Short mmCIF file of N, CA, C and O in Angstrom, two decimals:
data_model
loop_
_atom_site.label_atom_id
_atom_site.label_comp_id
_atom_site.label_asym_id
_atom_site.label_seq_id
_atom_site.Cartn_x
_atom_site.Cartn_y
_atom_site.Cartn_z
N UNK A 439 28.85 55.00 56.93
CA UNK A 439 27.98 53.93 57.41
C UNK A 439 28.80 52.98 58.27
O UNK A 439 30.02 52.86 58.25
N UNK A 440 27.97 52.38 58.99
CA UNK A 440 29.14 51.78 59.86
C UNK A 440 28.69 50.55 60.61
O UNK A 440 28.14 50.52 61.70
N UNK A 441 29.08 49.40 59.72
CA UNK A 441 28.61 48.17 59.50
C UNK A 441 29.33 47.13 60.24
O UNK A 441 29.50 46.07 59.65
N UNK A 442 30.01 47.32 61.99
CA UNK A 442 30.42 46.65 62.93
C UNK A 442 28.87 46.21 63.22
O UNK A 442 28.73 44.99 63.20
N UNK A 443 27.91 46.79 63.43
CA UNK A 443 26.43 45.99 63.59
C UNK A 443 26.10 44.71 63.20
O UNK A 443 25.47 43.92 63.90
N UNK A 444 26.68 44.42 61.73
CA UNK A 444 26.08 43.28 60.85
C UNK A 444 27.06 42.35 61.46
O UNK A 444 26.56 41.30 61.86
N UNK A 445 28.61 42.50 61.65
CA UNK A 445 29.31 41.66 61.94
C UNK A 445 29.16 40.99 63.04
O UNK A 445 28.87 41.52 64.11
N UNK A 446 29.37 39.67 62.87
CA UNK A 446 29.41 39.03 63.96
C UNK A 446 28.36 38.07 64.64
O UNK A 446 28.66 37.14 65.39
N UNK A 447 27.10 38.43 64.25
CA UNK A 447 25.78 38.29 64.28
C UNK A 447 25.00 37.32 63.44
O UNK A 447 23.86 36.87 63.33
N UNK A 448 26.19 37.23 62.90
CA UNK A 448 25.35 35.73 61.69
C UNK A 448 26.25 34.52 62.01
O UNK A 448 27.42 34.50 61.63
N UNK A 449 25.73 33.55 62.66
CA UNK A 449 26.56 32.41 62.82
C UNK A 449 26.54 31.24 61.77
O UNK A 449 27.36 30.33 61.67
N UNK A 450 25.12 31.53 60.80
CA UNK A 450 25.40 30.21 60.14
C UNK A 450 26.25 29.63 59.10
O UNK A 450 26.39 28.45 58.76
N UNK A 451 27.02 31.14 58.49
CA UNK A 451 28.49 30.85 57.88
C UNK A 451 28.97 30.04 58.59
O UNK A 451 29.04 28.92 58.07
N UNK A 452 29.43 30.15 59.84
CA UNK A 452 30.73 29.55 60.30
C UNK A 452 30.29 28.08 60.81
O UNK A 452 30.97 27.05 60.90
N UNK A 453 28.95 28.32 61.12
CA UNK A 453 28.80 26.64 61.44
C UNK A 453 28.27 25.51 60.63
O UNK A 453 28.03 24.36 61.00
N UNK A 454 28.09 26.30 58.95
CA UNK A 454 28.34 25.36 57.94
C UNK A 454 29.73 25.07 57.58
O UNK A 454 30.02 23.89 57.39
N UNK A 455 30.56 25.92 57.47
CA UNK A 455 31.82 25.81 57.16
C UNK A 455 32.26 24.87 58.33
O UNK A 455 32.86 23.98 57.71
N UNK A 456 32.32 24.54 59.67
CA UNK A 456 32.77 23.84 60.26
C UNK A 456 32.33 22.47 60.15
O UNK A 456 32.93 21.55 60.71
N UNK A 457 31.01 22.27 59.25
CA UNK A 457 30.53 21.15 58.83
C UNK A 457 31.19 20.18 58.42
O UNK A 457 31.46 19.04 58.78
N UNK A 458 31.56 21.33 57.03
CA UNK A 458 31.80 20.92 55.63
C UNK A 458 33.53 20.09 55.84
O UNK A 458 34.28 20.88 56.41
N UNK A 459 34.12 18.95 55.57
CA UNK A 459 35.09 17.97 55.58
C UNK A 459 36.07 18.47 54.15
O UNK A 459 35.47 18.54 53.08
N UNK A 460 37.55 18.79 54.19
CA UNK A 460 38.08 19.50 53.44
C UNK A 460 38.80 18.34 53.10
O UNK A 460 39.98 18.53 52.78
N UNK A 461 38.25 16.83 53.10
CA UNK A 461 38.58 15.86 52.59
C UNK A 461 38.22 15.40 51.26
O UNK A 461 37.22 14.78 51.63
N UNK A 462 38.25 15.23 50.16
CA UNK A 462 37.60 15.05 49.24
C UNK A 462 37.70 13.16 49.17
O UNK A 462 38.69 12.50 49.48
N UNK A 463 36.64 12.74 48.78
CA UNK A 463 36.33 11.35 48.51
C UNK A 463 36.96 11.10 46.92
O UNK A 463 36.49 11.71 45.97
N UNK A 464 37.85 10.32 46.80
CA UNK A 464 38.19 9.48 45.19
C UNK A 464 38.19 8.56 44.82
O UNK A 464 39.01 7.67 45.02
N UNK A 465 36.86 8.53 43.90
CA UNK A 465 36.07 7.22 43.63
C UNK A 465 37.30 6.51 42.49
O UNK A 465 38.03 7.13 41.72
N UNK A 466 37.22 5.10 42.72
CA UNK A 466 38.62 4.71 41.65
C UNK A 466 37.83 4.55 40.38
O UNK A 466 36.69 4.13 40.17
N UNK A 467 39.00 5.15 39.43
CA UNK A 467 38.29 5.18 37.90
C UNK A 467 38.39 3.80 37.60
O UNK A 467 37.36 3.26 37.18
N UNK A 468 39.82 2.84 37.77
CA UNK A 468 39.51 1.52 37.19
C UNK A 468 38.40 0.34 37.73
O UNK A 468 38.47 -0.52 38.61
N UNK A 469 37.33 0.78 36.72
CA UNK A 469 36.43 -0.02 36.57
C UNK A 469 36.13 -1.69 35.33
O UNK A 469 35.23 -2.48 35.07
N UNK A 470 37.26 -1.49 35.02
CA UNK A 470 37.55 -2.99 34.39
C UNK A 470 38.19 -4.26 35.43
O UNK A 470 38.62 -4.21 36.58
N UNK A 471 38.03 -5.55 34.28
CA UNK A 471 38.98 -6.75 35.55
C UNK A 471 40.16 -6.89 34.88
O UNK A 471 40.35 -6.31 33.81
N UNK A 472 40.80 -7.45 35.30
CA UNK A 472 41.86 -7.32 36.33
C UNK A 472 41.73 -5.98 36.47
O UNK A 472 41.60 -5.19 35.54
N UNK A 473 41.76 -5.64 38.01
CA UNK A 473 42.38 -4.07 38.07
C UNK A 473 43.60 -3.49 37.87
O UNK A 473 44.56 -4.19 38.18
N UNK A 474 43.90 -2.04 37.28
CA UNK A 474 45.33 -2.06 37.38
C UNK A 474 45.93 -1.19 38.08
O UNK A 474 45.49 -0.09 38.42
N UNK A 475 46.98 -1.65 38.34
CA UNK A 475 48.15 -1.34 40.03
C UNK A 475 47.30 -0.20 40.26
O UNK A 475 46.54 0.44 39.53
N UNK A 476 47.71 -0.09 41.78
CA UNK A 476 47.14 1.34 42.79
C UNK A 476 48.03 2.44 42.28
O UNK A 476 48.98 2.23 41.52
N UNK A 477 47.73 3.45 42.68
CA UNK A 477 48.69 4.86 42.68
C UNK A 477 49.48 4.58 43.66
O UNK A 477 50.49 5.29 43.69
N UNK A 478 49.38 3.77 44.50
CA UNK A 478 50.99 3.83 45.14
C UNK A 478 51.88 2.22 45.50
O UNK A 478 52.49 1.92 46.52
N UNK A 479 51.64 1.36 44.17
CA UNK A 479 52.33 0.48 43.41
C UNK A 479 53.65 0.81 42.93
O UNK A 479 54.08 1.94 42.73
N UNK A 480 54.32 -0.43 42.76
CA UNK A 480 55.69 0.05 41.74
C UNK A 480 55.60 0.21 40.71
O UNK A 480 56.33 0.93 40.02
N UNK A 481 54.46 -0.58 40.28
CA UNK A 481 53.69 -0.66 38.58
C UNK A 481 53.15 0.35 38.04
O UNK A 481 53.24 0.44 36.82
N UNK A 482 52.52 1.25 38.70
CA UNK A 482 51.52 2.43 39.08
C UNK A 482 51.14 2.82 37.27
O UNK A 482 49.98 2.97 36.89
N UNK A 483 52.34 2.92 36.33
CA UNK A 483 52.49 3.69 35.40
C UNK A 483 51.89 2.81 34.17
O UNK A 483 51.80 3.16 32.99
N UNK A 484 51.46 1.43 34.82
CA UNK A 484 51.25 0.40 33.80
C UNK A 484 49.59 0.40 33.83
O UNK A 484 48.91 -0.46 33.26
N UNK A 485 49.16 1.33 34.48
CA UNK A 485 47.60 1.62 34.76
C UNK A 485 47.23 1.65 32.66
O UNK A 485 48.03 1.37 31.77
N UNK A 486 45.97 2.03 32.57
CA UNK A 486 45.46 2.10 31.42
C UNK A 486 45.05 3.83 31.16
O UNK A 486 44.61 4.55 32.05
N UNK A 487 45.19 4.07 30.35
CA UNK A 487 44.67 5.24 29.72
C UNK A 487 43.66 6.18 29.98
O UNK A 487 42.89 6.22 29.02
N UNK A 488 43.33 7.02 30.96
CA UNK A 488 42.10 7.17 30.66
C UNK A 488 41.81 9.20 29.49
O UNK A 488 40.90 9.87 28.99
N UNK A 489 42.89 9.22 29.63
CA UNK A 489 43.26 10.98 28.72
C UNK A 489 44.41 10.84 28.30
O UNK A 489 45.40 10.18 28.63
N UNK A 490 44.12 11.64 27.44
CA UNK A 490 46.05 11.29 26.76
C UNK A 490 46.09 12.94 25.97
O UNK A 490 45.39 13.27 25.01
N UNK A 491 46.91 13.62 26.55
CA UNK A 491 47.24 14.74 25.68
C UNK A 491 48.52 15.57 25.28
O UNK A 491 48.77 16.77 25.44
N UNK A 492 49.06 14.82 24.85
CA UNK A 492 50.11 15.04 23.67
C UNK A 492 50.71 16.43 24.12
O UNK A 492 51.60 16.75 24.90
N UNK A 493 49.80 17.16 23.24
CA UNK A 493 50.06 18.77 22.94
C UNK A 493 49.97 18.97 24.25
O UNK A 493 50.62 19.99 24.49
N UNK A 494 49.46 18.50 25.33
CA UNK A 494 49.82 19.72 26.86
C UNK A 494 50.87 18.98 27.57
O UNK A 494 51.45 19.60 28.46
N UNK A 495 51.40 17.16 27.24
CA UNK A 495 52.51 17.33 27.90
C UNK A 495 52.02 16.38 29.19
O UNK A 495 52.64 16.36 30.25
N UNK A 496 50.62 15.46 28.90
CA UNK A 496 50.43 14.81 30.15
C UNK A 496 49.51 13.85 29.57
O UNK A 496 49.01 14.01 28.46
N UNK A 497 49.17 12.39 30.68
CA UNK A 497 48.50 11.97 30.38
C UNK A 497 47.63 11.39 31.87
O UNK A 497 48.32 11.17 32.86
N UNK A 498 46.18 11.18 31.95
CA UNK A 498 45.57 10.48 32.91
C UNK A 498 45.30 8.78 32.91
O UNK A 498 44.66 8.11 32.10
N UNK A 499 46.03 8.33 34.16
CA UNK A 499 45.78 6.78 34.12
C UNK A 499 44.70 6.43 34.91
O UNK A 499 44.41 7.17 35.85
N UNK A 500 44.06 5.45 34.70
CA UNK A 500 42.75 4.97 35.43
C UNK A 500 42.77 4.91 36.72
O UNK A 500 41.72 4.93 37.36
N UNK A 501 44.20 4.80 37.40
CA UNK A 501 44.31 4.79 39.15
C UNK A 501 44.51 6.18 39.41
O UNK A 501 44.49 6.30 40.64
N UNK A 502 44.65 7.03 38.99
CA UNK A 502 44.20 8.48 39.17
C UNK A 502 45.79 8.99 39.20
O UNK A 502 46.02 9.90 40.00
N UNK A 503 46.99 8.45 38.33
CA UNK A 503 48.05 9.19 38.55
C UNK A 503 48.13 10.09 37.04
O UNK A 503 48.07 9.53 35.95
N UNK A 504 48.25 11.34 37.19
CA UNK A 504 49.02 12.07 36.20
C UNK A 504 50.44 11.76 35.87
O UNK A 504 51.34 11.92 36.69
N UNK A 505 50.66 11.27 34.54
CA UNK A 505 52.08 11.06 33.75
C UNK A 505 52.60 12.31 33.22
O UNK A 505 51.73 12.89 32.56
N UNK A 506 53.70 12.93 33.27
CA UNK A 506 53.98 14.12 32.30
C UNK A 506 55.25 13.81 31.60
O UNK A 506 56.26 13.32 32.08
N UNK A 507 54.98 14.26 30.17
CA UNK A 507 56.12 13.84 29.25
C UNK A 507 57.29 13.76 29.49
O UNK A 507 57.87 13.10 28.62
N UNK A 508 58.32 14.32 30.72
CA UNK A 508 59.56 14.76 31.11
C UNK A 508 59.67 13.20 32.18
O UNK A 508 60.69 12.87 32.80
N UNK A 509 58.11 12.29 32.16
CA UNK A 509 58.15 11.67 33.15
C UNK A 509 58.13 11.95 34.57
O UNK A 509 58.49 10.95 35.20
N UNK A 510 57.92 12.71 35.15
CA UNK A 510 57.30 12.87 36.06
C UNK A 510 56.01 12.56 36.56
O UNK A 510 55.27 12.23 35.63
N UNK A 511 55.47 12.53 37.59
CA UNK A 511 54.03 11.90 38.23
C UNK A 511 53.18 13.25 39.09
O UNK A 511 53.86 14.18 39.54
N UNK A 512 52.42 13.25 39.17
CA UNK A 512 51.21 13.29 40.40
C UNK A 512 50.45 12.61 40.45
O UNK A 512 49.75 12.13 39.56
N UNK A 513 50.51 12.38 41.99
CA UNK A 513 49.68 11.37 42.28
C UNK A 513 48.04 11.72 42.88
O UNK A 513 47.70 12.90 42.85
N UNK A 514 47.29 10.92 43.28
CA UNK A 514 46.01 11.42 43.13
C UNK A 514 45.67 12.13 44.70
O UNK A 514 44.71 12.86 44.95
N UNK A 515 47.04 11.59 45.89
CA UNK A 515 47.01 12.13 46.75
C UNK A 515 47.53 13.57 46.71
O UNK A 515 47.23 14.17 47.74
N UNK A 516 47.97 14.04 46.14
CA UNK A 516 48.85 15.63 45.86
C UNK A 516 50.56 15.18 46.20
O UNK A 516 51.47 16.00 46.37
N UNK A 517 50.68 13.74 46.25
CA UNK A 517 52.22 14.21 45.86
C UNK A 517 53.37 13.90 44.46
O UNK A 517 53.14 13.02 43.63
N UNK A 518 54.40 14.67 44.42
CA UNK A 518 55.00 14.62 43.32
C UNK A 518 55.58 13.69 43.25
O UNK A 518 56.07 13.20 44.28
N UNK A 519 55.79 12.96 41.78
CA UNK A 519 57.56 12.14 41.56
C UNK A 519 57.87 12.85 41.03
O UNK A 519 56.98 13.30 40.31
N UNK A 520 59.11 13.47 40.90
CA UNK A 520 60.40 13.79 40.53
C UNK A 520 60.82 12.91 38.91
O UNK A 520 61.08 11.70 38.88
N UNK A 521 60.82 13.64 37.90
CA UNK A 521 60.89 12.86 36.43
C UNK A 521 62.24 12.10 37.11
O UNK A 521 62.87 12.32 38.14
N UNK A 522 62.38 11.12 36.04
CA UNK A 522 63.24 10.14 36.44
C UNK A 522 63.57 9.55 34.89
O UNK A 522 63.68 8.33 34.76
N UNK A 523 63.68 10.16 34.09
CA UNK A 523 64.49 9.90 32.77
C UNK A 523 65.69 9.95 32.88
O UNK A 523 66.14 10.85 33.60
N UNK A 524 66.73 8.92 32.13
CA UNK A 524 67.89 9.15 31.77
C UNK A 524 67.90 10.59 31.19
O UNK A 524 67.05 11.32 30.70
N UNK A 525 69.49 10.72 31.51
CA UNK A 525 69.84 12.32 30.81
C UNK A 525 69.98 11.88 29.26
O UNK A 525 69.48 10.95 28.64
N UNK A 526 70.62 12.64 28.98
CA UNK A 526 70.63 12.64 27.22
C UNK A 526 71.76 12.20 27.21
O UNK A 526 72.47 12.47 28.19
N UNK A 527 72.18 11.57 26.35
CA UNK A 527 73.82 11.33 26.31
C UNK A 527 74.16 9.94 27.47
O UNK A 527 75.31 9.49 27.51
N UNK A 528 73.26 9.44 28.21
CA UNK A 528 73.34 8.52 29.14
C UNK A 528 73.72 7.38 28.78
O UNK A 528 72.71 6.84 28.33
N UNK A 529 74.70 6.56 28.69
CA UNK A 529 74.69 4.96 28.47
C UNK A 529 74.27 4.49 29.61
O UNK A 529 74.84 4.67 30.68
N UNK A 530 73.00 3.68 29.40
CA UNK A 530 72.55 2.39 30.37
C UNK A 530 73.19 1.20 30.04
O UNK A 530 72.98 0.75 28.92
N UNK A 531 74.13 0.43 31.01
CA UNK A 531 74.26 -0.31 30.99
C UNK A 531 73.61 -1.77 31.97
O UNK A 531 72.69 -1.73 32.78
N UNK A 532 74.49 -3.06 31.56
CA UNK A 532 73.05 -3.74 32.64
C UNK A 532 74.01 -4.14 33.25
O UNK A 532 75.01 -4.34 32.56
N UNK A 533 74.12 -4.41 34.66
CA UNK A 533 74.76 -5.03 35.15
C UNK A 533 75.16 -6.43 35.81
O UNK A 533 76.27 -6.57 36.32
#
């Protein structure tokens, strides 16, 4: 069978897909007052709670950043922090 016929011939795939915006809209979760810090604050991590899960190793803050236990971030734009814990064995001192 030989189905070069069908191809090509249907345009309205492609001119919905050229519609459609591969932007996604992110509505902010903190809906309390005071608001707390943006996702791209220095504070960021002092946001409030909105998931907390232990057993997988992460938690969700109300400005849309992912925390992960090792300390590390994602942010709600897709980029990473890099954990940033002292090593083990580390003396902090103050200076």
């Amino acid at each position: 069978m030989n189905d070069t016929s069908s191809r090509g011939t249907d345009t309205t795939a492609d001119s919905v897909s050229s519609s459609i915006s591969t932007q996604r809209k992110i509505p902010p979760m903190c809906q309390h007052q005071t608001q707390c810090p943006s996702a791209d604050s220095a504070d960021r991590e002092s946001a409030r709670l909105v998931a907390h899960h232990p057993e997988q190793g992460w938690s969700l803050l109300c400005n849309g950043v992912v925390l992960f236990e090792d300390t590390g971030e994602l942010l709600p734009d897709g980029r990473a922090i890099a954990p940033h814990r002292p090593l083990a064995g580390q003396v902090m001192t103050a200076a």
